[in-house]
Every structure is written in C-alpha cells, then in structure tokens.
Protein backbone atom coordinates (compact mmCIF):
# COMPACT_ATOMS: atom_id res chain seq x y z
CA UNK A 1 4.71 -1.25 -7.81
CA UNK A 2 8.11 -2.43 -7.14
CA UNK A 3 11.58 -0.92 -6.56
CA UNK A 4 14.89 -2.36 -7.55
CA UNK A 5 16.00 -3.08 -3.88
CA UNK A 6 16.83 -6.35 -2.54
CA UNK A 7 13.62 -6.27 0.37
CA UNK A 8 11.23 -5.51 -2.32
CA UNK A 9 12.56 -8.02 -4.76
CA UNK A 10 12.06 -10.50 -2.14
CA UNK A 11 8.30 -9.27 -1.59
CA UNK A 12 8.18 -9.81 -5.62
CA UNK A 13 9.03 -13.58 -5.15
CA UNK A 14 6.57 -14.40 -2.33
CA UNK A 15 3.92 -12.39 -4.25
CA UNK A 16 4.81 -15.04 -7.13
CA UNK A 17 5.18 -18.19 -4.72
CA UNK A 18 1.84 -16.98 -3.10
CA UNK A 19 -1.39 -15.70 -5.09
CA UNK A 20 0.42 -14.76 -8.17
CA UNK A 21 0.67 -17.87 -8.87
CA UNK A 22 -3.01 -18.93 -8.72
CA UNK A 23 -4.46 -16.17 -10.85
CA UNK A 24 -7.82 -16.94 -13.09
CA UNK A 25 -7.44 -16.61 -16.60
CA UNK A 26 -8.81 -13.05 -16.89
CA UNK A 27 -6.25 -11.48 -14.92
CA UNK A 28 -2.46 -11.23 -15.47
CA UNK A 29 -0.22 -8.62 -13.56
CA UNK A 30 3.40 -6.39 -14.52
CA UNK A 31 5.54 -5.63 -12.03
CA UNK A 32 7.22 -2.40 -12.65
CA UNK A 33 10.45 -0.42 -11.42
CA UNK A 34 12.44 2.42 -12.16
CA UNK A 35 15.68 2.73 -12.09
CA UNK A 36 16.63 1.75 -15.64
CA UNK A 37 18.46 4.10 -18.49
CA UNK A 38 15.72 2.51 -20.61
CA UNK A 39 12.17 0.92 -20.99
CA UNK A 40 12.75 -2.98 -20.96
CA UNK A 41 9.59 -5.56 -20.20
CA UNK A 42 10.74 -8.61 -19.41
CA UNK A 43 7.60 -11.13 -19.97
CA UNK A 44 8.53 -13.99 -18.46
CA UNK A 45 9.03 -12.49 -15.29
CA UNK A 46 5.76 -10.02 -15.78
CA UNK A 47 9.05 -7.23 -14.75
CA UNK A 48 8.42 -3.67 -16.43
CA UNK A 49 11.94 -1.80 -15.93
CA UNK A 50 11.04 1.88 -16.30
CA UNK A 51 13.47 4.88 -17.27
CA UNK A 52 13.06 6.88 -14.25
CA UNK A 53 14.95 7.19 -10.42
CA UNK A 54 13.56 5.07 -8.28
CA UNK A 55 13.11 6.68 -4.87
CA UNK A 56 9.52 7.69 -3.07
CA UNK A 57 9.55 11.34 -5.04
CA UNK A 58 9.09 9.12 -8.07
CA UNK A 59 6.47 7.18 -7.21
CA UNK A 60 3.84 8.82 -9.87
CA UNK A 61 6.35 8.96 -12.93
CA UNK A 62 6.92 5.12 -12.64
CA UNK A 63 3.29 4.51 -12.24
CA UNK A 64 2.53 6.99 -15.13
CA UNK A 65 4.43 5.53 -17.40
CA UNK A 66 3.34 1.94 -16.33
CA UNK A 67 0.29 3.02 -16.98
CA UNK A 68 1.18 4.48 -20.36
CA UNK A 69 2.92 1.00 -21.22
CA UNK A 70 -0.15 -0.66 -20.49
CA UNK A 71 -2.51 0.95 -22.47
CA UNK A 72 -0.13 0.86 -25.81
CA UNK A 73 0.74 -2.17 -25.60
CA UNK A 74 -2.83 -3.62 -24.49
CA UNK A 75 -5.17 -1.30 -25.92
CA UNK A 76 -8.33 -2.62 -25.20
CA UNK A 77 -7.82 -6.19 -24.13
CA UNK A 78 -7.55 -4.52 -20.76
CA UNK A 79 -10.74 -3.16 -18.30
CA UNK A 80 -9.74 -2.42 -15.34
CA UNK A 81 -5.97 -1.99 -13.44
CA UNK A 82 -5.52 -2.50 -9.57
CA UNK A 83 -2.41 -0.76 -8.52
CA UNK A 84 -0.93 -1.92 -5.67
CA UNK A 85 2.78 -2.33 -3.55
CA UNK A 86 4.50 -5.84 -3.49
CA UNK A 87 4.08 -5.64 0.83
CA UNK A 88 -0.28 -5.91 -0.19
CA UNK A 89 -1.61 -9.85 0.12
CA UNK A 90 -4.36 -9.76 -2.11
CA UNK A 91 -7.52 -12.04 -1.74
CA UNK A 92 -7.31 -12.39 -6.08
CA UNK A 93 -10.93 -14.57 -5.77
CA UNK A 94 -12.25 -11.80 -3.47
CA UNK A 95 -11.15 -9.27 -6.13
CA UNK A 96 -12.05 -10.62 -9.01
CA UNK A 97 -15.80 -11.24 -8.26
CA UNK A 98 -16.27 -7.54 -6.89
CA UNK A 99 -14.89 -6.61 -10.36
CA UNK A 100 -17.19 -9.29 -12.19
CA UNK A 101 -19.96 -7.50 -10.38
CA UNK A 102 -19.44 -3.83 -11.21
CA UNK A 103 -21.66 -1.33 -13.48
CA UNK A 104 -19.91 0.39 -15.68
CA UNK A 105 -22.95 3.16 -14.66
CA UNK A 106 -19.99 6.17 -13.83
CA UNK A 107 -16.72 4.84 -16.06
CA UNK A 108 -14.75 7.08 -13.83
CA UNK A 109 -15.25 5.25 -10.38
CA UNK A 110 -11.75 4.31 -8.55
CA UNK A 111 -12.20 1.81 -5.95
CA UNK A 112 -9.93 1.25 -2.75
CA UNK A 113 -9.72 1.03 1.29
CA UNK A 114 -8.32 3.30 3.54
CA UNK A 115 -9.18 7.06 2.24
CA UNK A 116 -6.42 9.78 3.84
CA UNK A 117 -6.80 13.57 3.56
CA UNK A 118 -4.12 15.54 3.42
CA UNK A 119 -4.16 19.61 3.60
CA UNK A 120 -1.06 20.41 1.41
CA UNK A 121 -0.39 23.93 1.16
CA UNK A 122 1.87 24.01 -1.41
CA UNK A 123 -0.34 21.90 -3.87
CA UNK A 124 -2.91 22.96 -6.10
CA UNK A 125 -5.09 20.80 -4.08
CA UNK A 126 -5.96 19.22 -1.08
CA UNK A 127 -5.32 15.61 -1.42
CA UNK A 128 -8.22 13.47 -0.37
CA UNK A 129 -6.88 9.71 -1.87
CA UNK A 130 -7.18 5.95 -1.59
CA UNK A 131 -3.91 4.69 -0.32
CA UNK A 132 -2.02 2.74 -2.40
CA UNK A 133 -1.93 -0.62 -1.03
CA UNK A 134 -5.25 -1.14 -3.45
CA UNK A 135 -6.36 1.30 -5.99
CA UNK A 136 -8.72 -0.05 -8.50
CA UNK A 137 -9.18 1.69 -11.98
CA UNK A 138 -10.93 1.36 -15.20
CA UNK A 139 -9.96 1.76 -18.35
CA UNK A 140 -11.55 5.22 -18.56
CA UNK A 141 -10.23 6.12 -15.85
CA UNK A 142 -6.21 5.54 -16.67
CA UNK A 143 -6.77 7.12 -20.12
CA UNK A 144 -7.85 9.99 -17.66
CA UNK A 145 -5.21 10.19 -15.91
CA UNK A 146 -2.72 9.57 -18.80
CA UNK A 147 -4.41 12.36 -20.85
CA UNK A 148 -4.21 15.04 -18.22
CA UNK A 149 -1.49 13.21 -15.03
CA UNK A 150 1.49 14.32 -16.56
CA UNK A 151 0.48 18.18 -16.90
CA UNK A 152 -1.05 17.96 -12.76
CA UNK A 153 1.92 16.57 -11.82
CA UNK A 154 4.58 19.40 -13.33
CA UNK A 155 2.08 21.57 -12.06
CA UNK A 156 2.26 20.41 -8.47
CA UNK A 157 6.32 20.55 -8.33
CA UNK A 158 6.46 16.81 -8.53
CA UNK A 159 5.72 16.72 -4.43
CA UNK A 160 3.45 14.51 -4.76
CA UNK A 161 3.33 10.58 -4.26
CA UNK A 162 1.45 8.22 -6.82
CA UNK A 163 -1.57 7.73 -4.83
CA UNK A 164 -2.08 11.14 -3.46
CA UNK A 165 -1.45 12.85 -6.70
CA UNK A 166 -4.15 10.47 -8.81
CA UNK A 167 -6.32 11.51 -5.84
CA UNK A 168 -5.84 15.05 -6.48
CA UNK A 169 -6.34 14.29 -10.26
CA UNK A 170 -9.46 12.52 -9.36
CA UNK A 171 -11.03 14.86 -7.50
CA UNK A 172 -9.92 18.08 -9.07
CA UNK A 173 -11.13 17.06 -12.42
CA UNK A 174 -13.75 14.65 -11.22
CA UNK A 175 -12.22 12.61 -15.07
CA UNK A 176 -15.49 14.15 -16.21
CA UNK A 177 -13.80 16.30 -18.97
CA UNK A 178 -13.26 13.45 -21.01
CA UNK A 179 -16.82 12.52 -21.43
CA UNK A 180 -16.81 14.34 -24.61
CA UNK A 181 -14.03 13.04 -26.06
C-alpha cells in the first residue's frame, strides 16, 4: 500500500531498485493508491490508482478495493496476497519458501508479525490484528473479506484502519461462514 505523496513515491522506487526487482517467477506485486476520480492500473509500473481519498481513515477502502481488483482481474491464477506498506524491506526468498511450505489444512489462516490489541469502545469489536507491515492471506481468505469487509466496515463508522479492521473481520467471523459456500 502506497499513497500519492512524494516520500512514499520515493519508498515505491527503492522498493523497485531493491527486492522488487529480484522477484521469482511465481510472485508479481501492484502497488495501489487512492486518490484518483477513477480506477486506472497502470502495468508497467505494477501502479493500481484507486477511486477513493487517500488519507489514514481510508486505509481499508483502498485495500478493499485492491483486493477486489485482484481477484476479478486474476481469478484464480492467484493463492495467496501479502499486504504490506512501501517503508517494509521484505526478505522475498525468506517469504516465498514459508509460503511454498504451507498446508492449506485451515484455508482461512492469515499470517504476520507483530500482533496489537486494541480495546475500542466504539467498535463492534475489540481489535486484536497483525500490523500491517506484513499480512499474509489466501485466496479464501480475501474472498472472505471481500464477501462480508465492506458491510463490517459501514458498520464500524469507517474508524477503523486496514489492518485493524481485517483483524476485527477475522476474528469476529473467524471466515468460517463461508465454508458452506
């Protein structure tokens, strides 16, 4: 996740000069942003523009709907999404075998470091969450949060940042209602 402000489009290029630029053949990234009056993806520059403000209440809406863009335009030729910021170095060869070596025993597992709990009174939940500087996600999981984010997040007055309202998603719901599905 990106924003379109000079410092972070800097971060963008040293994430591209550094390990973006070494990536195996089974991963590719998207950086996304809001700020834009429309959708726009520009592939050369793996840049998703999203239709939304771009400020920290809007953290969740731009990674909803990069999520959203994802999963239409990739369908299945995707498994598993690691959300991050641009300020996050990440060991790629570190990541990619610990997702190489993962059972897909509960399709709802999110992966990710430092867990914060948060007592919000005014939520519908207390927020127990992975930060955001590495959230791994499966497929399963993002078409959970895709099928029921957007209602949660109305719900909680929008107050919410990304990674602290897909923790409330997570562990409100648990993503087990859509085991049936």
């Amino acid at each position: 996740m990106s924003c379109n402000q000079e410092h972070f489009i800097k971060e963008e290029q040293v994430l591209r000069d550094t390990y973006l630029s070494r990536l195996p053949e089974n991963i590719d990234y998207l950086i996304y942003r809001g700020g834009n009056d429309s959708v726009e993806y520009n592939e050369d520059m793996h840049i998703l523009h999203l239709k939304c403000k771009d400020d920290i209440n809007n953290t969740f809406k731009k990674t909803y709907k990069a999520f959203y863009f994802v999963n239409n335009n990739y369908g299945d030729e995707y498994e598993y999404i690691f959300r991050t910021n641009t300020s996050t170095y990440i060991n790629i060869d570190l990541l990619n075998a610990f997702v190489q070596s993962l059972s897909i025993k509960n399709k709802y597992d999110i992966w990710g470091g430092e867990i914060v709990y948060n007592i919000n009174e005014d939520s519908l939940c207390d927020t127990l969450y992975i930060r955001g500087n590495g959230l791994l996600l499966n497929i399963e999981t993002v078409r959970g949060i895709l099928n029921i984010g957007w209602g949660y997040y109305l719900l909680n007055n929008n107050n919410l940042i990304d990674d602290g309202t897909l923790g409330c998603i997570y562990n409100t719901y648990n993503l087990t209602l859509f085991e049936h599905h």
